[in-house]
C-alpha cells in the first residue's frame, strides 16, 4: 500500500508571498492532519480534516488555512509568508478509529519551506 | 492545559548499552499514548500505541511501558541503526483526533 505523499518536497519563497502544499493520504484514510515542525518548537498541530470538514484547529494565525477534497487529498495554504514560517510541514493520515479503534498517524516525508 | 515533556533531549549510547527514554504527560483523561521514530529528513514513523497503565508493547529492541503519568521507551542492547529522534504523542479522551507531541529525544548510538 502506498504511503503518504507530499508535494513539493522543497520550496523557497520570499516574505509576503503565499504557498500551497499538497498531501495525498494512504488509500482508505479519511483523516488528514497537518503539523509544523521546527527545531525550537517541535511538532505543532495546525489542523485536521475528515471527510472534507475541518474538525480541529491548532493555535496558528488565520494566514494558515487548509482544505480537503472528496478523494481525501488535502492542501494547506500559507498566505503573506513570514520568515518565521520556515519549517518542515508534515502531513499525516489516519483511519481515525474507523477500524478497531486505531488512531495512529502515518506521516509523509514533509515539505521543507524556506522563507527568505 | 495538555502537555507532553520528553527527557532527555539528547542521549548518546555505546552499542549494546541499554537505556530508557521518558515521556511525561498531563492530559485531561488519556485515551492513548503513541511513540514514533523520526530519521533525519523524514516524517515520523509509527511504533506503538499504549492505552492503559501497566500496558507494555515490544518491537525488536524497543519496549514501551505506560503509567498514569508517564511512559518509558526502553532500548535494549541498541545498535547504530537505532539512532533517530523518538517522539511521543498523547491523545485525550475529550478529542480523539487531536494529538499533543513532545519535543523528542535524539538518540545517538555509537559503534
mmCIF file of C-alpha atoms in Angstrom:
data_model
loop_
_atom_site.group_PDB
_atom_site.id
_atom_site.type_symbol
_atom_site.label_atom_id
_atom_site.label_comp_id
_atom_site.label_asym_id
_atom_site.label_seq_id
_atom_site.Cartn_x
_atom_site.Cartn_y
_atom_site.Cartn_z
ATOM 1 C CA UNK A 1 0.000 0.000 0.000
ATOM 2 C CA UNK A 2 1.441 3.383 -0.938
ATOM 3 C CA UNK A 3 2.342 5.703 1.909
ATOM 4 C CA UNK A 4 1.502 9.336 2.447
ATOM 5 C CA UNK A 5 2.920 11.559 -0.251
ATOM 6 C CA UNK A 6 3.597 15.269 -0.061
ATOM 7 C CA UNK A 7 4.479 17.705 -2.795
ATOM 8 C CA UNK A 8 6.607 19.596 -3.273
ATOM 9 C CA UNK A 9 9.420 18.306 -1.093
ATOM 10 C CA UNK A 10 11.268 21.618 -1.025
ATOM 11 C CA UNK A 11 10.174 25.200 -1.509
ATOM 12 C CA UNK A 12 11.905 28.538 -1.313
ATOM 13 C CA UNK A 13 9.664 31.582 -1.095
ATOM 14 C CA UNK A 14 10.030 35.264 -0.366
ATOM 15 C CA UNK A 15 8.381 37.126 2.501
ATOM 16 C CA UNK A 16 4.889 38.270 1.589
ATOM 17 C CA UNK A 17 4.286 35.508 -0.945
ATOM 18 C CA UNK A 18 1.833 32.689 -0.484
ATOM 19 C CA UNK A 19 2.343 28.960 -0.797
ATOM 20 C CA UNK A 20 0.207 25.850 -1.270
ATOM 21 C CA UNK A 21 1.326 22.427 -0.098
ATOM 22 C CA UNK A 22 -0.309 19.180 -1.108
ATOM 23 C CA UNK A 23 -0.835 15.865 0.671
ATOM 24 C CA UNK A 24 -2.178 12.531 -0.572
ATOM 25 C CA UNK A 25 -3.134 10.190 2.276
ATOM 26 C CA UNK A 26 -2.933 6.427 2.414
ATOM 27 C CA UNK A 27 -5.793 4.863 0.488
ATOM 28 C CA UNK A 28 -8.807 4.462 2.760
ATOM 29 C CA UNK A 29 -7.671 7.060 5.289
ATOM 30 C CA UNK A 30 -10.163 9.869 5.605
ATOM 31 C CA UNK A 31 -8.455 11.891 8.327
ATOM 32 C CA UNK A 32 -5.595 14.188 7.370
ATOM 33 C CA UNK A 33 -3.683 16.306 9.883
ATOM 34 C CA UNK A 34 -1.068 18.949 9.250
ATOM 35 C CA UNK A 35 1.854 19.819 11.523
ATOM 36 C CA UNK A 36 4.612 22.383 11.542
ATOM 37 C CA UNK A 37 7.974 21.147 12.776
ATOM 38 C CA UNK A 38 10.774 23.492 13.802
ATOM 39 C CA UNK A 39 13.884 22.827 15.894
ATOM 40 C CA UNK A 40 12.712 25.165 18.637
ATOM 41 C CA UNK A 41 9.019 24.259 18.871
ATOM 42 C CA UNK A 42 8.901 20.628 17.840
ATOM 43 C CA UNK A 43 5.750 19.307 16.174
ATOM 44 C CA UNK A 44 2.934 21.842 16.357
ATOM 45 C CA UNK A 45 -0.576 20.855 15.296
ATOM 46 C CA UNK A 46 -2.103 23.020 12.568
ATOM 47 C CA UNK A 47 -5.434 21.399 11.694
ATOM 48 C CA UNK A 48 -7.231 18.142 10.989
ATOM 49 C CA UNK A 49 -9.686 17.343 8.243
ATOM 50 C CA UNK A 50 -12.113 14.470 7.951
ATOM 51 C CA UNK A 51 -14.467 13.955 5.019
ATOM 52 C CA UNK A 52 -13.806 17.462 3.690
ATOM 53 C CA UNK A 53 -14.575 19.116 7.061
ATOM 54 C CA UNK A 54 -12.113 20.776 9.381
ATOM 55 C CA UNK A 55 -12.673 19.108 12.740
ATOM 56 C CA UNK A 56 -9.786 20.512 14.744
ATOM 57 C CA UNK A 57 -7.583 23.560 14.595
ATOM 58 C CA UNK A 58 -4.391 24.459 16.391
ATOM 59 C CA UNK A 59 -3.235 27.858 17.589
ATOM 60 C CA UNK A 60 -1.982 29.333 14.351
ATOM 61 C CA UNK A 61 -2.957 32.631 12.744
ATOM 62 C CA UNK A 62 -5.564 32.807 10.008
ATOM 63 C CA UNK A 63 -2.811 33.017 7.394
ATOM 64 C CA UNK A 64 -2.683 29.245 7.690
ATOM 65 C CA UNK A 65 -5.600 27.507 6.048
ATOM 66 C CA UNK A 66 -6.399 24.178 4.548
ATOM 67 C CA UNK A 67 -8.946 22.121 2.753
ATOM 68 C CA UNK A 68 -9.717 18.524 1.922
ATOM 69 C CA UNK A 69 -11.153 17.148 -1.257
ATOM 70 C CA UNK A 70 -13.654 14.352 -1.791
ATOM 71 C CA UNK A 71 -10.815 11.893 -2.507
ATOM 72 C CA UNK A 72 -9.306 12.777 0.914
ATOM 73 C CA UNK A 73 -6.360 14.612 -0.622
ATOM 74 C CA UNK A 74 -5.589 17.768 1.290
ATOM 75 C CA UNK A 75 -3.894 21.086 0.710
ATOM 76 C CA UNK A 76 -2.678 23.706 3.100
ATOM 77 C CA UNK A 77 -2.090 27.312 2.217
ATOM 78 C CA UNK A 78 0.017 29.929 3.933
ATOM 79 C CA UNK A 79 -0.535 33.500 2.849
ATOM 80 C CA UNK A 80 1.671 36.536 3.439
ATOM 81 C CA UNK A 81 4.678 34.422 4.343
ATOM 82 C CA UNK A 82 6.908 35.490 7.219
ATOM 83 C CA UNK A 83 10.491 34.443 7.973
ATOM 84 C CA UNK A 84 9.215 32.509 10.979
ATOM 85 C CA UNK A 85 7.139 30.273 8.723
ATOM 86 C CA UNK A 86 10.304 28.486 7.617
ATOM 87 C CA UNK A 87 9.797 24.922 8.788
ATOM 88 C CA UNK A 88 9.139 21.330 7.819
ATOM 89 C CA UNK A 89 5.430 20.889 7.156
ATOM 90 C CA UNK A 90 4.230 17.372 7.780
ATOM 91 C CA UNK A 91 1.022 15.754 6.744
ATOM 92 C CA UNK A 92 -0.319 12.651 8.488
ATOM 93 C CA UNK A 93 -3.212 10.401 7.620
ATOM 94 C CA UNK A 94 -5.183 8.097 9.860
ATOM 95 C CA UNK A 95 -8.128 5.751 9.915
ATOM 96 C CA UNK A 96 -9.379 7.899 12.809
ATOM 97 C CA UNK A 97 -10.823 4.924 14.614
ATOM 98 C CA UNK A 98 -12.740 3.547 11.658
ATOM 99 C CA UNK A 99 -11.097 0.158 12.103
ATOM 100 C CA UNK A 100 -10.583 -1.429 15.521
ATOM 101 C CA UNK A 101 -10.246 1.959 17.194
ATOM 102 C CA UNK A 102 -6.927 2.671 15.518
ATOM 103 C CA UNK A 103 -5.857 6.289 15.604
ATOM 104 C CA UNK A 104 -2.165 6.042 14.847
ATOM 105 C CA UNK A 105 -0.967 8.511 12.284
ATOM 106 C CA UNK A 106 1.157 7.801 9.234
ATOM 107 C CA UNK A 107 3.317 10.685 8.159
ATOM 108 C CA UNK A 108 4.546 11.834 4.809
ATOM 109 C CA UNK A 109 8.152 12.917 4.228
ATOM 110 C CA UNK A 110 7.239 16.575 4.663
ATOM 111 C CA UNK A 111 7.697 19.754 2.673
ATOM 112 C CA UNK A 112 10.694 21.840 3.675
ATOM 113 C CA UNK A 113 9.665 25.500 3.307
ATOM 114 C CA UNK A 114 12.305 28.210 3.431
ATOM 115 C CA UNK A 115 11.177 31.837 3.522
ATOM 116 C CA UNK A 116 13.797 34.432 2.621
ATOM 117 C CA UNK B 1 -3.542 22.602 29.516
ATOM 118 C CA UNK B 2 -2.481 19.324 27.921
ATOM 119 C CA UNK B 3 1.270 18.962 27.889
ATOM 120 C CA UNK B 4 3.932 16.427 26.934
ATOM 121 C CA UNK B 5 7.553 16.565 28.113
ATOM 122 C CA UNK B 6 10.295 14.254 26.905
ATOM 123 C CA UNK B 7 13.644 13.665 28.527
ATOM 124 C CA UNK B 8 16.480 13.682 27.977
ATOM 125 C CA UNK B 9 16.657 15.971 24.956
ATOM 126 C CA UNK B 10 19.617 14.014 23.648
ATOM 127 C CA UNK B 11 21.176 10.701 24.583
ATOM 128 C CA UNK B 12 24.452 9.168 23.496
ATOM 129 C CA UNK B 13 24.909 5.434 23.985
ATOM 130 C CA UNK B 14 27.539 2.922 23.082
ATOM 131 C CA UNK B 15 26.325 -0.003 21.031
ATOM 132 C CA UNK B 16 24.885 -2.563 23.435
ATOM 133 C CA UNK B 17 24.378 -0.052 26.262
ATOM 134 C CA UNK B 18 20.707 -0.254 27.294
ATOM 135 C CA UNK B 19 18.792 2.824 28.458
ATOM 136 C CA UNK B 20 15.342 4.392 28.703
ATOM 137 C CA UNK B 21 13.663 7.469 27.297
ATOM 138 C CA UNK B 22 10.948 9.243 29.256
ATOM 139 C CA UNK B 23 7.689 10.868 28.175
ATOM 140 C CA UNK B 24 5.688 12.539 30.940
ATOM 141 C CA UNK B 25 2.266 13.978 30.260
ATOM 142 C CA UNK B 26 -0.562 15.961 31.737
ATOM 143 C CA UNK B 27 -3.821 15.482 29.915
ATOM 144 C CA UNK B 28 -7.452 15.641 30.893
ATOM 145 C CA UNK B 29 -8.099 11.933 30.553
ATOM 146 C CA UNK B 30 -5.637 9.904 28.490
ATOM 147 C CA UNK B 31 -7.114 7.943 25.625
ATOM 148 C CA UNK B 32 -3.863 6.824 24.026
ATOM 149 C CA UNK B 33 -0.116 7.433 24.028
ATOM 150 C CA UNK B 34 1.849 6.988 20.830
ATOM 151 C CA UNK B 35 5.550 6.526 20.154
ATOM 152 C CA UNK B 36 7.145 7.473 16.847
ATOM 153 C CA UNK B 37 10.633 7.302 15.422
ATOM 154 C CA UNK B 38 11.904 10.066 13.144
ATOM 155 C CA UNK B 39 15.008 9.806 10.989
ATOM 156 C CA UNK B 40 16.666 12.956 9.645
ATOM 157 C CA UNK B 41 14.844 14.366 6.638
ATOM 158 C CA UNK B 42 11.887 12.023 7.045
ATOM 159 C CA UNK B 43 8.468 12.074 8.620
ATOM 160 C CA UNK B 44 7.837 10.283 11.921
ATOM 161 C CA UNK B 45 7.246 6.530 11.729
ATOM 162 C CA UNK B 46 4.657 4.947 13.994
ATOM 163 C CA UNK B 47 5.997 2.488 16.591
ATOM 164 C CA UNK B 48 3.458 1.800 19.371
ATOM 165 C CA UNK B 49 0.154 2.773 20.904
ATOM 166 C CA UNK B 50 -0.466 2.331 24.639
ATOM 167 C CA UNK B 51 -3.886 2.777 26.186
ATOM 168 C CA UNK B 52 -3.821 1.950 29.873
ATOM 169 C CA UNK B 53 -1.442 1.999 32.829
ATOM 170 C CA UNK B 54 0.519 -1.220 33.042
ATOM 171 C CA UNK B 55 0.374 -1.912 29.340
ATOM 172 C CA UNK B 56 3.578 -2.863 27.525
ATOM 173 C CA UNK B 57 4.392 -3.218 23.836
ATOM 174 C CA UNK B 58 7.573 -4.616 22.284
ATOM 175 C CA UNK B 59 9.221 -4.462 18.913
ATOM 176 C CA UNK B 60 12.713 -5.828 18.388
ATOM 177 C CA UNK B 61 14.985 -3.954 20.834
ATOM 178 C CA UNK B 62 12.279 -1.487 21.886
ATOM 179 C CA UNK B 63 9.778 -1.851 24.694
ATOM 180 C CA UNK B 64 7.253 0.832 25.616
ATOM 181 C CA UNK B 65 5.537 0.976 29.001
ATOM 182 C CA UNK B 66 2.856 3.233 30.430
ATOM 183 C CA UNK B 67 1.952 4.513 33.894
ATOM 184 C CA UNK B 68 -0.686 7.056 34.884
ATOM 185 C CA UNK B 69 1.745 9.945 34.468
ATOM 186 C CA UNK B 70 4.473 8.829 32.089
ATOM 187 C CA UNK B 71 5.688 6.392 29.510
ATOM 188 C CA UNK B 72 9.095 4.887 29.005
ATOM 189 C CA UNK B 73 10.720 3.635 25.861
ATOM 190 C CA UNK B 74 13.309 1.080 26.866
ATOM 191 C CA UNK B 75 16.051 0.314 24.375
ATOM 192 C CA UNK B 76 17.859 -2.960 24.994
ATOM 193 C CA UNK B 77 21.317 -3.528 23.510
ATOM 194 C CA UNK B 78 20.898 -0.745 20.938
ATOM 195 C CA UNK B 79 22.593 -0.774 17.561
ATOM 196 C CA UNK B 80 23.754 2.209 15.494
ATOM 197 C CA UNK B 81 20.677 1.837 13.276
ATOM 198 C CA UNK B 82 18.517 2.700 16.293
ATOM 199 C CA UNK B 83 19.899 6.237 16.122
ATOM 200 C CA UNK B 84 16.966 8.584 15.497
ATOM 201 C CA UNK B 85 14.722 11.058 17.259
ATOM 202 C CA UNK B 86 11.971 9.383 19.278
ATOM 203 C CA UNK B 87 8.724 11.290 19.706
ATOM 204 C CA UNK B 88 5.775 10.608 21.931
ATOM 205 C CA UNK B 89 2.274 11.988 21.490
ATOM 206 C CA UNK B 90 -0.831 11.883 23.651
ATOM 207 C CA UNK B 91 -4.477 11.673 22.712
ATOM 208 C CA UNK B 92 -7.078 12.926 25.168
ATOM 209 C CA UNK B 93 -10.495 11.470 25.876
ATOM 210 C CA UNK B 94 -12.194 14.767 25.047
ATOM 211 C CA UNK B 95 -10.828 14.821 21.494
ATOM 212 C CA UNK B 96 -9.701 11.635 19.786
ATOM 213 C CA UNK B 97 -8.438 13.431 16.707
ATOM 214 C CA UNK B 98 -6.008 15.931 18.164
ATOM 215 C CA UNK B 99 -2.556 14.891 19.326
ATOM 216 C CA UNK B 100 -0.001 16.675 21.507
ATOM 217 C CA UNK B 101 3.608 15.866 20.706
ATOM 218 C CA UNK B 102 6.655 16.108 22.893
ATOM 219 C CA UNK B 103 9.805 17.717 21.543
ATOM 220 C CA UNK B 104 11.554 14.371 21.221
ATOM 221 C CA UNK B 105 14.707 12.625 22.390
ATOM 222 C CA UNK B 106 17.549 12.485 19.908
ATOM 223 C CA UNK B 107 19.306 9.150 20.331
ATOM 224 C CA UNK B 108 22.795 8.556 19.002
ATOM 225 C CA UNK B 109 24.201 5.023 19.259
ATOM 226 C CA UNK B 110 27.915 4.756 18.588
ATOM 227 C CA UNK B 111 29.518 1.535 17.343
#
